[in-house]
Amino acid sequence: MRTFTRNPMSPLVIILAVIAIAVILAVVLKGADSRQSGSIGYPYQPAKQLFSPAERSFLGVIDQAIGSDFRVFGKVRVADVALVKSGLSKSARQGALNKIAYKHFDYVVCKSSDLSVVCAIELNDKSHGSKRAQTRDEMLSKVCDVIGLPLITFPAKSAYAIAEVKAQLASVLDVAPKAQATHANADAPHTLSA
């Protein structure tokens, strides 16, 4: 009869094999997780506010100037207003989309009844004097020209008269500015808090 002797290494081999499998499994699972969420995870924090104080104040002026027939939306992506034409090659289409994908209008005015876009508004502060901003502004202007969307620009200033803003928007919104204000202070300049 033959006797079997135990190999003293077999428990050690089994333990090492289990550890190796666990390490490989951990690496594979971690790799799958990083591919799903990006290698940097989710490095975000909440924004303090959507508008700068000047943009927020001017939004109030626009709201008063356009009345209830229209609604104003802020920071609307150009790609939500201007669609890339069909019939382009995949690379041409992607190139055209890349030009507008990360750009936005300061404000977009829509009809209240169906939210169709009536015009875009840009509030130009000192930063629009830079070459980069001028290139961006020129691109926005050309896109608006191509899609037939009026682009109205206002220089940033410390106060606005609602009647003046209304007059500048009147031709686009098909509303005539009122000759007389309905409120005593409707034509008074509204000061922007900066």
PDB file of C-alpha atoms in Angstrom:
ATOM      1  CA  MET A   1       0.000   0.000   0.000  1.00  0.00           C
ATOM      2  CA  ARG A   2       1.182   3.387  -0.893  1.00  0.00           C
ATOM      3  CA  THR A   3       1.095   6.304   1.501  1.00  0.00           C
ATOM      4  CA  PHE A   4       0.618   9.824   0.370  1.00  0.00           C
ATOM      5  CA  THR A   5       2.584  12.525   1.956  1.00  0.00           C
ATOM      6  CA  ARG A   6       1.264  15.966   2.128  1.00  0.00           C
ATOM      7  CA  ASN A   7       3.105  18.676   0.366  1.00  0.00           C
ATOM      8  CA  PRO A   8       3.707  21.378   2.962  1.00  0.00           C
ATOM      9  CA  MET A   9       3.648  24.046   0.198  1.00  0.00           C
ATOM     10  CA  SER A  10       0.104  23.365  -0.982  1.00  0.00           C
ATOM     11  CA  PRO A  11      -1.693  25.543   1.623  1.00  0.00           C
ATOM     12  CA  LEU A  12       0.767  28.329   0.903  1.00  0.00           C
ATOM     13  CA  VAL A  13       0.232  27.967  -2.849  1.00  0.00           C
ATOM     14  CA  ILE A  14      -3.517  28.091  -2.388  1.00  0.00           C
ATOM     15  CA  ILE A  15      -3.314  31.211  -0.231  1.00  0.00           C
ATOM     16  CA  LEU A  16      -1.031  32.940  -2.736  1.00  0.00           C
ATOM     17  CA  ALA A  17      -3.368  31.996  -5.588  1.00  0.00           C
ATOM     18  CA  VAL A  18      -6.384  33.433  -3.727  1.00  0.00           C
ATOM     19  CA  ILE A  19      -4.486  36.665  -3.003  1.00  0.00           C
ATOM     20  CA  ALA A  20      -3.368  36.954  -6.646  1.00  0.00           C
ATOM     21  CA  ILE A  21      -6.930  36.460  -7.878  1.00  0.00           C
ATOM     22  CA  ALA A  22      -8.221  39.070  -5.400  1.00  0.00           C
ATOM     23  CA  VAL A  23      -5.609  41.615  -6.531  1.00  0.00           C
ATOM     24  CA  ILE A  24      -6.351  40.991 -10.215  1.00  0.00           C
ATOM     25  CA  LEU A  25     -10.099  41.311  -9.582  1.00  0.00           C
ATOM     26  CA  ALA A  26      -9.600  44.567  -7.664  1.00  0.00           C
ATOM     27  CA  VAL A  27      -7.486  46.041 -10.474  1.00  0.00           C
ATOM     28  CA  VAL A  28     -10.021  45.029 -13.121  1.00  0.00           C
ATOM     29  CA  LEU A  29     -12.955  46.477 -11.155  1.00  0.00           C
ATOM     30  CA  LYS A  30     -11.109  49.721 -10.433  1.00  0.00           C
ATOM     31  CA  GLY A  31     -10.207  50.061 -14.123  1.00  0.00           C
ATOM     32  CA  ALA A  32     -13.830  49.573 -15.145  1.00  0.00           C
ATOM     33  CA  ASP A  33     -14.964  52.178 -12.628  1.00  0.00           C
ATOM     34  CA  SER A  34     -12.430  54.763 -13.805  1.00  0.00           C
ATOM     35  CA  ARG A  35     -13.451  54.232 -17.453  1.00  0.00           C
ATOM     36  CA  GLN A  36     -17.066  54.887 -16.529  1.00  0.00           C
ATOM     37  CA  SER A  37     -16.528  58.063 -14.535  1.00  0.00           C
ATOM     38  CA  GLY A  38     -13.316  59.362 -16.101  1.00  0.00           C
ATOM     39  CA  SER A  39      -9.913  59.023 -14.589  1.00  0.00           C
ATOM     40  CA  ILE A  40     -10.368  62.197 -12.550  1.00  0.00           C
ATOM     41  CA  GLY A  41     -13.712  61.218 -11.060  1.00  0.00           C
ATOM     42  CA  TYR A  42     -16.251  64.010 -10.706  1.00  0.00           C
ATOM     43  CA  PRO A  43     -14.271  67.154  -9.852  1.00  0.00           C
ATOM     44  CA  TYR A  44     -17.222  69.551  -9.592  1.00  0.00           C
ATOM     45  CA  GLN A  45     -18.522  72.062  -7.128  1.00  0.00           C
ATOM     46  CA  PRO A  46     -21.665  74.178  -7.204  1.00  0.00           C
ATOM     47  CA  ALA A  47     -21.542  77.528  -8.950  1.00  0.00           C
ATOM     48  CA  LYS A  48     -22.311  80.425  -6.652  1.00  0.00           C
ATOM     49  CA  GLN A  49     -24.718  82.099  -9.059  1.00  0.00           C
ATOM     50  CA  LEU A  50     -25.801  81.834 -12.670  1.00  0.00           C
ATOM     51  CA  PHE A  51     -25.351  85.529 -13.506  1.00  0.00           C
ATOM     52  CA  SER A  52     -22.876  88.192 -12.557  1.00  0.00           C
ATOM     53  CA  PRO A  53     -24.485  91.104 -10.695  1.00  0.00           C
ATOM     54  CA  ALA A  54     -24.457  93.210 -13.893  1.00  0.00           C
ATOM     55  CA  GLU A  55     -26.058  90.398 -15.939  1.00  0.00           C
ATOM     56  CA  ARG A  56     -28.709  89.822 -13.270  1.00  0.00           C
ATOM     57  CA  SER A  57     -29.586  93.506 -13.109  1.00  0.00           C
ATOM     58  CA  PHE A  58     -29.797  93.781 -16.888  1.00  0.00           C
ATOM     59  CA  LEU A  59     -32.062  90.710 -16.957  1.00  0.00           C
ATOM     60  CA  GLY A  60     -34.507  92.628 -14.776  1.00  0.00           C
ATOM     61  CA  VAL A  61     -34.393  95.570 -17.189  1.00  0.00           C
ATOM     62  CA  ILE A  62     -35.046  93.290 -20.195  1.00  0.00           C
ATOM     63  CA  ASP A  63     -37.948  91.591 -18.380  1.00  0.00           C
ATOM     64  CA  GLN A  64     -39.570  94.959 -17.805  1.00  0.00           C
ATOM     65  CA  ALA A  65     -38.892  96.171 -21.344  1.00  0.00           C
ATOM     66  CA  ILE A  66     -40.391  93.189 -23.195  1.00  0.00           C
ATOM     67  CA  GLY A  67     -43.617  92.680 -21.266  1.00  0.00           C
ATOM     68  CA  SER A  68     -45.635  89.498 -20.853  1.00  0.00           C
ATOM     69  CA  ASP A  69     -45.765  88.522 -24.553  1.00  0.00           C
ATOM     70  CA  PHE A  70     -42.129  87.432 -24.366  1.00  0.00           C
ATOM     71  CA  ARG A  71     -39.840  85.518 -22.022  1.00  0.00           C
ATOM     72  CA  VAL A  72     -36.120  85.898 -21.476  1.00  0.00           C
ATOM     73  CA  PHE A  73     -33.777  82.953 -20.954  1.00  0.00           C
ATOM     74  CA  GLY A  74     -30.209  83.418 -19.896  1.00  0.00           C
ATOM     75  CA  LYS A  75     -26.993  81.680 -20.912  1.00  0.00           C
ATOM     76  CA  VAL A  76     -28.556  79.670 -23.726  1.00  0.00           C
ATOM     77  CA  ARG A  77     -26.128  77.528 -25.726  1.00  0.00           C
ATOM     78  CA  VAL A  78     -25.707  78.607 -29.340  1.00  0.00           C
ATOM     79  CA  ALA A  79     -26.050  74.921 -30.297  1.00  0.00           C
ATOM     80  CA  ASP A  80     -29.584  74.957 -28.830  1.00  0.00           C
ATOM     81  CA  VAL A  81     -30.561  77.806 -31.150  1.00  0.00           C
ATOM     82  CA  ALA A  82     -28.512  77.065 -34.281  1.00  0.00           C
ATOM     83  CA  LEU A  83     -28.514  73.533 -35.646  1.00  0.00           C
ATOM     84  CA  VAL A  84     -25.857  72.209 -37.992  1.00  0.00           C
ATOM     85  CA  LYS A  85     -27.272  71.619 -41.488  1.00  0.00           C
ATOM     86  CA  SER A  86     -27.700  68.067 -42.665  1.00  0.00           C
ATOM     87  CA  GLY A  87     -25.808  66.770 -45.691  1.00  0.00           C
ATOM     88  CA  LEU A  88     -22.323  67.521 -44.380  1.00  0.00           C
ATOM     89  CA  SER A  89     -19.628  64.904 -44.008  1.00  0.00           C
ATOM     90  CA  LYS A  90     -19.182  63.581 -40.482  1.00  0.00           C
ATOM     91  CA  SER A  91     -15.960  65.559 -39.956  1.00  0.00           C
ATOM     92  CA  ALA A  92     -17.432  68.792 -41.389  1.00  0.00           C
ATOM     93  CA  ARG A  93     -20.520  68.371 -39.212  1.00  0.00           C
ATOM     94  CA  GLN A  94     -18.406  67.803 -36.107  1.00  0.00           C
ATOM     95  CA  GLY A  95     -16.197  70.789 -36.951  1.00  0.00           C
ATOM     96  CA  ALA A  96     -19.242  73.043 -37.336  1.00  0.00           C
ATOM     97  CA  LEU A  97     -20.701  71.772 -34.052  1.00  0.00           C
ATOM     98  CA  ASN A  98     -17.389  72.288 -32.237  1.00  0.00           C
ATOM     99  CA  LYS A  99     -17.416  75.976 -33.255  1.00  0.00           C
ATOM    100  CA  ILE A 100     -20.643  76.595 -31.339  1.00  0.00           C
ATOM    101  CA  ALA A 101     -20.837  73.787 -28.779  1.00  0.00           C
ATOM    102  CA  TYR A 102     -19.225  75.714 -25.921  1.00  0.00           C
ATOM    103  CA  LYS A 103     -20.562  79.165 -26.758  1.00  0.00           C
ATOM    104  CA  HIS A 104     -23.693  80.735 -25.324  1.00  0.00           C
ATOM    105  CA  PHE A 105     -25.806  83.845 -25.745  1.00  0.00           C
ATOM    106  CA  ASP A 106     -26.131  86.049 -22.687  1.00  0.00           C
ATOM    107  CA  TYR A 107     -29.912  86.147 -23.211  1.00  0.00           C
ATOM    108  CA  VAL A 108     -32.437  84.786 -25.683  1.00  0.00           C
ATOM    109  CA  VAL A 109     -35.902  86.318 -26.047  1.00  0.00           C
ATOM    110  CA  CYS A 110     -38.737  83.953 -26.975  1.00  0.00           C
ATOM    111  CA  LYS A 111     -42.451  84.371 -27.615  1.00  0.00           C
ATOM    112  CA  SER A 112     -44.366  83.380 -24.485  1.00  0.00           C
ATOM    113  CA  SER A 113     -46.981  81.535 -26.531  1.00  0.00           C
ATOM    114  CA  ASP A 114     -44.727  78.909 -28.126  1.00  0.00           C
ATOM    115  CA  LEU A 115     -41.185  79.734 -26.911  1.00  0.00           C
ATOM    116  CA  SER A 116     -39.962  80.288 -30.454  1.00  0.00           C
ATOM    117  CA  VAL A 117     -36.741  82.273 -30.448  1.00  0.00           C
ATOM    118  CA  VAL A 118     -37.179  85.909 -31.469  1.00  0.00           C
ATOM    119  CA  CYS A 119     -33.715  87.363 -30.853  1.00  0.00           C
ATOM    120  CA  ALA A 120     -30.472  86.951 -28.958  1.00  0.00           C
ATOM    121  CA  ILE A 121     -28.998  89.618 -26.718  1.00  0.00           C
ATOM    122  CA  GLU A 122     -25.380  90.149 -25.753  1.00  0.00           C
ATOM    123  CA  LEU A 123     -24.322  92.412 -22.906  1.00  0.00           C
ATOM    124  CA  ASN A 124     -20.865  93.697 -23.801  1.00  0.00           C
ATOM    125  CA  ASP A 125     -18.682  94.700 -20.885  1.00  0.00           C
ATOM    126  CA  LYS A 126     -14.982  95.630 -20.825  1.00  0.00           C
ATOM    127  CA  SER A 127     -13.964  92.016 -21.497  1.00  0.00           C
ATOM    128  CA  HIS A 128     -15.378  92.293 -25.022  1.00  0.00           C
ATOM    129  CA  GLY A 129     -12.476  94.538 -25.963  1.00  0.00           C
ATOM    130  CA  SER A 130     -10.017  91.624 -26.008  1.00  0.00           C
ATOM    131  CA  LYS A 131      -9.042  90.022 -29.327  1.00  0.00           C
ATOM    132  CA  ARG A 132     -10.423  86.660 -28.167  1.00  0.00           C
ATOM    133  CA  ALA A 133     -13.779  88.175 -27.210  1.00  0.00           C
ATOM    134  CA  GLN A 134     -13.979  90.097 -30.484  1.00  0.00           C
ATOM    135  CA  THR A 135     -13.370  86.871 -32.425  1.00  0.00           C
ATOM    136  CA  ARG A 136     -16.125  85.167 -30.391  1.00  0.00           C
ATOM    137  CA  ASP A 137     -18.503  88.114 -30.937  1.00  0.00           C
ATOM    138  CA  GLU A 138     -17.818  88.060 -34.690  1.00  0.00           C
ATOM    139  CA  MET A 139     -18.538  84.318 -34.810  1.00  0.00           C
ATOM    140  CA  LEU A 140     -21.830  84.793 -32.921  1.00  0.00           C
ATOM    141  CA  SER A 141     -22.804  87.575 -35.295  1.00  0.00           C
ATOM    142  CA  LYS A 142     -22.104  85.424 -38.371  1.00  0.00           C
ATOM    143  CA  VAL A 143     -24.054  82.473 -36.951  1.00  0.00           C
ATOM    144  CA  CYS A 144     -27.004  84.764 -36.238  1.00  0.00           C
ATOM    145  CA  ASP A 145     -26.826  86.220 -39.750  1.00  0.00           C
ATOM    146  CA  VAL A 146     -26.827  82.722 -41.286  1.00  0.00           C
ATOM    147  CA  ILE A 147     -29.845  81.524 -39.283  1.00  0.00           C
ATOM    148  CA  GLY A 148     -31.720  84.823 -39.595  1.00  0.00           C
ATOM    149  CA  LEU A 149     -31.744  85.559 -35.864  1.00  0.00           C
ATOM    150  CA  PRO A 150     -31.425  89.188 -34.817  1.00  0.00           C
ATOM    151  CA  LEU A 151     -28.516  89.712 -32.418  1.00  0.00           C
ATOM    152  CA  ILE A 152     -28.837  92.831 -30.325  1.00  0.00           C
ATOM    153  CA  THR A 153     -25.899  94.097 -28.330  1.00  0.00           C
ATOM    154  CA  PHE A 154     -26.013  96.436 -25.389  1.00  0.00           C
ATOM    155  CA  PRO A 155     -22.950  98.040 -23.857  1.00  0.00           C
ATOM    156  CA  ALA A 156     -22.673  97.332 -20.148  1.00  0.00           C
ATOM    157  CA  LYS A 157     -23.227 100.468 -18.122  1.00  0.00           C
ATOM    158  CA  SER A 158     -24.211 101.376 -14.605  1.00  0.00           C
ATOM    159  CA  ALA A 159     -27.810 102.316 -15.443  1.00  0.00           C
ATOM    160  CA  TYR A 160     -30.360 101.696 -18.187  1.00  0.00           C
ATOM    161  CA  ALA A 161     -33.581 103.464 -19.060  1.00  0.00           C
ATOM    162  CA  ILE A 162     -36.224 100.829 -19.703  1.00  0.00           C
ATOM    163  CA  ALA A 163     -37.684 103.000 -22.478  1.00  0.00           C
ATOM    164  CA  GLU A 164     -34.315 103.000 -24.303  1.00  0.00           C
ATOM    165  CA  VAL A 165     -33.958  99.224 -24.034  1.00  0.00           C
ATOM    166  CA  LYS A 166     -37.552  98.803 -25.170  1.00  0.00           C
ATOM    167  CA  ALA A 167     -36.930 101.125 -28.147  1.00  0.00           C
ATOM    168  CA  GLN A 168     -33.877  99.116 -29.212  1.00  0.00           C
ATOM    169  CA  LEU A 169     -35.875  95.859 -28.985  1.00  0.00           C
ATOM    170  CA  ALA A 170     -39.097  97.256 -30.527  1.00  0.00           C
ATOM    171  CA  SER A 171     -38.387  96.489 -34.188  1.00  0.00           C
ATOM    172  CA  VAL A 172     -37.367  92.926 -33.430  1.00  0.00           C
ATOM    173  CA  LEU A 173     -40.239  92.222 -31.065  1.00  0.00           C
ATOM    174  CA  ASP A 174     -42.847  93.932 -33.263  1.00  0.00           C
ATOM    175  CA  VAL A 175     -43.926  96.117 -30.395  1.00  0.00           C
ATOM    176  CA  ALA A 176     -43.915  99.867 -30.422  1.00  0.00           C
ATOM    177  CA  PRO A 177     -42.373 101.550 -27.444  1.00  0.00           C
ATOM    178  CA  LYS A 178     -45.036 103.406 -25.488  1.00  0.00           C
ATOM    179  CA  ALA A 179     -44.961 107.160 -25.844  1.00  0.00           C
ATOM    180  CA  GLN A 180     -45.856 107.528 -22.171  1.00  0.00           C
ATOM    181  CA  ALA A 181     -44.816 105.289 -19.356  1.00  0.00           C
ATOM    182  CA  THR A 182     -47.591 103.509 -17.497  1.00  0.00           C
ATOM    183  CA  HIS A 183     -45.684 103.790 -14.223  1.00  0.00           C
ATOM    184  CA  ALA A 184     -44.218 106.984 -12.890  1.00  0.00           C
ATOM    185  CA  ASN A 185     -40.695 105.585 -12.746  1.00  0.00           C
ATOM    186  CA  ALA A 186     -40.756 103.240 -15.752  1.00  0.00           C
ATOM    187  CA  ASP A 187     -38.504 105.542 -17.762  1.00  0.00           C
ATOM    188  CA  ALA A 188     -36.144 106.233 -14.893  1.00  0.00           C
ATOM    189  CA  PRO A 189     -32.722 104.719 -15.311  1.00  0.00           C
ATOM    190  CA  HIS A 190     -32.269 101.460 -13.459  1.00  0.00           C
ATOM    191  CA  THR A 191     -28.917 101.262 -11.777  1.00  0.00           C
ATOM    192  CA  LEU A 192     -26.940  98.061 -12.064  1.00  0.00           C
ATOM    193  CA  SER A 193     -25.290  96.782  -8.950  1.00  0.00           C
ATOM    194  CA  ALA A 194     -21.820  95.651  -9.877  1.00  0.00           C
TER     195      ALA A 194
END
